[in-house]
Amino acid sequence: MFSQDSLLRVLENSPNNLEVISRLAQSYEHSNSEKARYYADLLLKKSKSSDYDYKSRAYNTLANCYLLESDFFKAEESYLKAIEFSKKGGLKKNEGVYISSLAQINLNQGNIKEAINLYKSSLEILSELDDDNLDFFFSSIYGGLGDCYNQMGVYNEALEYLFESLNINERNGDHISTAISYNSIASVYDNLEQLEKSILYNKKSLEEIRKADYLIAEATILLNLAENFFKVDSIEAASSFLDQSFTMLNDNGLTFNLGNVYQLYGKISLKQDELEKAKDFFVKALELHEADGKNYYLFQTQFNLGEVEVLLGNYEKGKEWILDAIDSFSKNGFLRDKRNALGVLLDYMVAQDDFIDIKNTLTQYRSSVNEYLNEERQNAIIASEIKFEIAQKEAQIETQELQLEAEKVKRNWTLFGLIAVMISASGGLFFYSSKQKEKEKQLAFELSNLHNSINEMELQTLNQQLDPHELSNFIQSVSRNVLRKDEKLYNQLINLWDVTTIVLNHKEFTSDVNTEIENLKKYLIYQQEIVYPKFEFEISNQLTSDDFLVPRLLLRNLAANAIKHGLKGIEGKIEIRLFEESEYIHIWVKDNGRGLMNGSFYSGIGTGTYQTIFNKLNLKNKDKARIEIDTNTPNGVLVKVFIPKNYNYS
């Protein structure tokens, strides 16, 4: 390998040496783009029209320089020129490599389907070559395909390609490429909401990148870890990793990924109801993403800005941002994000009584779900959950429309009745009264049917909350007890019956605190019978009233997560505290188990489900309900729920 100084000395004696000029251009690509472009232009000028290899190399250098400057348009033009000369010269290796680079640009700009086609074309070309030195390029192509399918939501194929890339990188001892593979795999598990695996692979990525001393990549991985903890509502941990990432980028004058950092700062501020602060962060993120050209993160930030504007009371402006994001997601193949954004928009439309475009939006939502399920190739459980979500939204919209129609009928018939009084003081009034009652009776009947349908769908979902493994384990335990004629059998059966009926018979969305505490005690006593090793529990209720309402099964499900994930296989204790502070009800559930970092993450019907419910209800409440996860405890995890005393669940 020649140094730049030695190459320059050779060039002094041989000013037309194309190989030396080419190597000089490549040597300056990452250190001095101005010199790299100078030697690339010199190579184009001195090479003959038939020097296809040198011309393709020159355009490749120019493309790489433009990439570093985030000028994707010029980079794409240069790669196309490099591919053109490679084809003319029959330079298959160059052609395949440059096509994969062009694919990466399309991936960065959100042109996912085009990127996949280019990656596969590159893979086909390079696979035909008898060359043992292509591992790096194969790894890059597999990694790119994995990233594409991850963004499209086709996670099984994404993981197949990414693990193929990882195997190549580990075999070659390439720390940077291995770190990138780990990071991409973590992203897939993040999207699958398997956050324990996501953190595991992000940590591996951090270890590898620190071996290579690569600041930009390290800052990116710290950002990913911050996003992991944000998704499980561990705001302190998320902020800590995010601050480290920001400091690393800021201290070294790096702007790469800074837009994503501001975007996450905005999400954290939004979670903490600091709306103006969130808006400022999202605006900064948008400016940085726009400078990079249209990409996935730009579309996400448009959606985030839309959410903030709606919450600030600027509904029409927020709706416009969200519609722009939906259009961008749709055009670029981000089906999962399109589905989610349409679902959120429907919720806002219902909350704002905006029924002008709601039918069209609902049709788009149904269509996006079908697209998503076809691409996702997910299992039946996910499909049924999404279809249940559609049914809920349809019922919710129809219910609200019928309520508005009922009010309209009342107004119209009242006006008609006044006219009828002037025309006829007898028969006209009777006609008005009977028709009004008949219409209102029919509307009430339809509303009742809709509410029953919603309750039935919710009940079917809640019926599945009781873990079948719990029932199976209990039945096995009871069978052994029967053989031994155990005296505890009757009490165990009673406990099982109590716990089951709590889930099956409780149809209202909310329940008073006193009832929930009694149900929680029954559930924990039942769990003490079947869980080994044994655990203890303590319930402290310091609320001044037993009439406060909370979401049904909230206490039970938070305790279930603590048992399942925090105390699984170890002895421990669960503490449940209910108290008042200012105008809020505080519900704290603490375990002294493994903790969030070392144990499994909270899943199932837990914090995420209830936070989603609160997010929807918060649209109609001035004071917001929220859930936080505190990992800064000596042992275990503390889940904090904050519910305003005047919270409206309707």
XYZ file of C-alpha atoms in Angstrom, residues 30-335:
306
model
C -12.565 10.338 3.466
C -10.009 12.962 4.502
C -10.132 15.744 1.920
C -13.040 15.655 -0.515
C -11.776 18.734 -2.385
C -8.492 16.983 -3.281
C -10.339 13.745 -4.006
C -12.573 15.547 -6.520
C -9.537 17.297 -8.034
C -7.767 14.000 -8.777
C -11.018 12.360 -9.935
C -11.570 15.196 -12.419
C -7.899 14.930 -13.480
C -8.392 11.195 -14.061
C -11.441 11.854 -16.266
C -9.511 14.492 -18.223
C -6.374 12.405 -18.855
C -8.070 9.045 -19.521
C -9.080 8.030 -23.036
C -12.696 7.346 -23.989
C -11.866 3.623 -23.942
C -10.340 3.682 -20.432
C -13.580 2.382 -18.936
C -12.003 1.139 -15.695
C -10.418 4.481 -14.794
C -13.494 6.480 -15.793
C -15.740 4.266 -13.645
C -13.323 4.616 -10.708
C -13.256 8.414 -11.098
C -17.057 8.671 -11.023
C -17.166 6.331 -8.021
C -14.797 8.655 -6.128
C -16.932 11.673 -7.048
C -20.053 9.842 -5.852
C -18.432 8.981 -2.516
C -17.428 12.623 -2.013
C -20.971 13.829 -2.718
C -22.313 11.239 -0.303
C -20.180 12.608 2.523
C -21.609 16.056 1.735
C -25.167 14.627 1.731
C -25.641 15.692 -1.901
C -27.594 12.574 -2.859
C -28.675 13.862 -6.270
C -25.089 14.388 -7.515
C -23.981 11.158 -5.834
C -26.672 9.225 -7.703
C -25.694 10.858 -11.007
C -22.043 9.911 -10.468
C -22.852 6.295 -9.549
C -24.981 5.956 -12.687
C -22.003 7.180 -14.751
C -19.697 4.726 -12.946
C -22.138 1.878 -13.712
C -22.413 2.978 -17.346
C -18.625 2.827 -17.948
C -18.362 -0.463 -16.026
C -20.930 -2.035 -18.353
C -19.148 -0.698 -21.434
C -15.885 -2.227 -20.262
C -17.433 -5.526 -19.136
C -16.197 -4.801 -15.598
C -18.657 -6.996 -13.707
C -17.136 -6.507 -10.258
C -17.180 -2.721 -10.578
C -20.725 -2.821 -11.939
C -22.010 -4.975 -9.063
C -20.272 -2.891 -6.398
C -21.487 0.439 -7.803
C -25.059 -0.842 -8.144
C -25.012 -1.799 -4.451
C -23.813 1.740 -3.624
C -26.689 3.160 -5.671
C -29.046 0.875 -3.747
C -27.769 2.351 -0.471
C -28.650 5.863 -1.672
C -32.181 4.750 -2.520
C -32.483 3.123 0.905
C -31.341 6.347 2.608
C -33.905 8.351 0.619
C -36.738 5.963 1.446
C -37.069 4.404 -2.032
C -37.259 0.932 -0.522
C -38.605 -1.085 -3.442
C -36.054 0.395 -5.847
C -33.298 -0.280 -3.299
C -34.330 -3.953 -3.038
C -34.278 -4.341 -6.832
C -30.810 -2.776 -7.035
C -29.395 -4.868 -4.174
C -30.693 -8.075 -5.758
C -29.293 -7.072 -9.150
C -25.905 -6.410 -7.525
C -26.042 -9.747 -5.692
C -26.810 -11.601 -8.915
C -23.870 -9.982 -10.757
C -21.301 -10.556 -7.988
C -22.450 -14.141 -7.322
C -21.445 -15.105 -10.865
C -17.823 -14.043 -10.302
C -15.042 -16.397 -9.259
C -13.518 -14.036 -6.701
C -12.679 -14.841 -3.067
C -12.345 -11.176 -2.099
C -15.996 -10.181 -2.258
C -16.986 -10.884 1.351
C -17.170 -7.207 2.270
C -19.521 -6.466 -0.619
C -21.731 -9.507 0.038
C -21.986 -8.461 3.680
C -22.966 -4.939 2.649
C -25.628 -6.212 0.241
C -27.141 -8.658 2.756
C -27.148 -5.904 5.372
C -28.827 -3.475 2.975
C -31.525 -5.995 2.061
C -32.094 -6.662 5.755
C -32.537 -2.943 6.421
C -34.977 -2.657 3.495
C -37.194 -5.508 4.669
C -37.024 -4.192 8.224
C -38.381 -0.819 7.110
C -41.101 -2.570 5.098
C -42.104 -4.635 8.141
C -41.133 -8.017 6.632
C -39.156 -9.021 9.694
C -38.449 -12.710 9.022
C -36.661 -11.935 5.752
C -34.919 -8.973 7.382
C -33.419 -11.215 10.074
C -32.345 -13.868 7.542
C -30.335 -11.341 5.518
C -28.909 -9.569 8.576
C -27.661 -12.751 10.236
C -26.060 -13.743 6.914
C -24.258 -10.390 6.912
C -23.266 -10.831 10.576
C -21.742 -14.276 9.913
C -19.492 -12.852 7.190
C -18.372 -9.905 9.328
C -17.616 -12.020 12.411
C -15.675 -14.501 10.290
C -13.492 -11.695 8.935
C -13.005 -9.959 12.309
C -14.361 -6.664 10.959
C -15.375 -4.737 14.102
C -17.143 -1.854 12.355
C -19.183 -4.048 10.005
C -19.979 -6.478 12.843
C -21.216 -3.562 14.955
C -23.415 -2.374 12.082
C -24.911 -5.875 11.724
C -25.651 -6.100 15.462
C -27.204 -2.642 15.322
C -29.480 -3.551 12.396
C -30.574 -6.798 14.086
C -31.382 -4.797 17.226
C -33.560 -2.512 15.109
C -35.617 -5.467 13.832
C -36.199 -6.794 17.352
C -37.104 -3.259 18.390
C -39.811 -3.168 15.711
C -40.982 -6.615 16.806
C -41.237 -5.169 20.351
C -38.805 -7.814 21.605
C -36.950 -5.134 23.502
C -34.811 -7.441 25.623
C -33.209 -8.824 22.441
C -32.951 -5.332 20.984
C -30.938 -4.101 23.974
C -28.791 -7.248 23.919
C -27.737 -6.677 20.287
C -27.313 -2.934 20.785
C -24.924 -3.678 23.664
C -22.966 -6.098 21.464
C -22.858 -3.408 18.787
C -21.516 -0.883 21.310
C -18.762 -3.302 22.403
C -17.647 -3.888 18.795
C -17.677 -0.237 17.775
C -15.606 0.798 20.792
C -12.921 -1.627 19.628
C -12.768 0.341 16.381
C -12.935 3.811 18.035
C -15.623 5.036 15.610
C -17.368 8.041 17.214
C -20.269 8.491 14.782
C -21.282 4.845 15.072
C -20.944 4.873 18.866
C -23.198 7.930 19.082
C -25.730 6.154 16.856
C -25.814 3.071 19.074
C -26.233 5.202 22.206
C -29.181 6.830 20.434
C -30.657 3.392 19.699
C -30.354 2.392 23.358
C -32.117 5.628 24.302
C -34.955 4.718 21.922
C -35.177 1.233 23.476
C -35.677 2.624 26.963
C -38.075 5.305 25.733
C -40.327 2.598 24.322
C -40.623 0.922 27.728
C -41.330 4.292 29.399
C -37.988 4.355 31.228
C -37.534 8.064 30.624
C -34.526 8.577 32.928
C -32.514 5.799 31.251
C -33.564 7.038 27.800
C -32.515 10.608 28.620
C -29.160 9.424 29.981
C -28.214 7.530 26.793
C -29.585 10.351 24.639
C -27.496 12.975 26.458
C -24.374 10.838 25.915
C -25.141 10.587 22.196
C -25.803 14.333 21.867
C -22.631 15.263 23.788
C -20.499 12.967 21.620
C -21.887 14.461 18.399
C -21.835 18.059 19.620
C -18.309 17.967 21.113
C -16.882 16.586 17.879
C -18.809 18.895 15.546
C -20.737 16.000 13.988
C -24.204 16.510 12.487
C -24.807 12.912 11.396
C -27.896 11.579 13.234
C -28.314 14.865 15.106
C -31.793 15.159 13.593
C -32.722 11.800 15.130
C -31.380 12.975 18.503
C -33.567 16.107 18.417
C -36.497 13.964 17.310
C -36.177 11.712 20.363
C -35.781 14.736 22.649
C -39.086 15.884 21.153
C -40.777 12.549 21.874
C -39.570 12.616 25.485
C -40.885 16.180 25.896
C -44.193 15.089 24.348
C -44.423 12.180 26.784
C -43.908 14.654 29.654
C -46.628 16.988 28.267
C -44.063 19.733 27.506
C -45.738 20.482 24.173
C -44.004 23.734 23.177
C -40.610 22.240 24.029
C -41.481 19.127 21.993
C -42.495 21.281 19.031
C -39.170 23.174 19.125
C -37.206 19.900 19.076
C -39.297 18.499 16.201
C -38.782 21.692 14.165
C -34.987 21.389 14.644
C -35.155 17.718 13.647
C -37.236 18.566 10.569
C -34.694 21.161 9.385
C -31.844 18.638 9.643
C -33.830 15.860 7.941
C -34.891 18.194 5.113
C -31.234 19.077 4.527
C -30.580 15.356 3.950
C -33.367 15.080 1.372
C -36.604 13.137 1.741
C -36.086 10.144 3.989
C -37.840 7.947 6.527
C -36.929 10.135 9.503
C -38.284 13.230 7.762
C -41.657 11.505 7.309
C -41.664 10.418 10.958
C -40.937 13.979 12.096
C -43.803 15.313 9.963
C -46.084 12.903 11.816
C -44.642 13.946 15.211
C -45.238 17.624 14.413
C -48.805 16.795 13.448
C -49.400 15.124 16.815
C -48.002 18.111 18.721
C -50.063 20.630 16.752
C -53.270 18.670 17.452
C -52.469 18.505 21.169
C -51.701 22.243 21.166
C -55.206 22.843 19.796
C -54.153 23.502 16.183
C -56.190 20.608 14.775
C -56.297 21.587 11.085
C -52.554 22.316 10.979
C -51.780 19.052 12.764
C -54.080 17.105 10.457
C -52.253 18.572 7.437
C -48.861 17.434 8.800
C -50.188 13.926 9.500
C -51.748 13.635 6.017
C -48.405 14.674 4.461
C -46.652 11.982 6.510
C -49.232 9.343 5.504
C -48.759 10.242 1.835
C -44.961 9.960 2.189
C -45.189 6.627 4.040
C -47.494 5.288 1.328
C -45.359 6.389 -1.631
C -42.178 4.970 -0.116
C -43.495 1.606 1.066
C -43.489 2.214 4.835
C -46.677 0.216 5.374
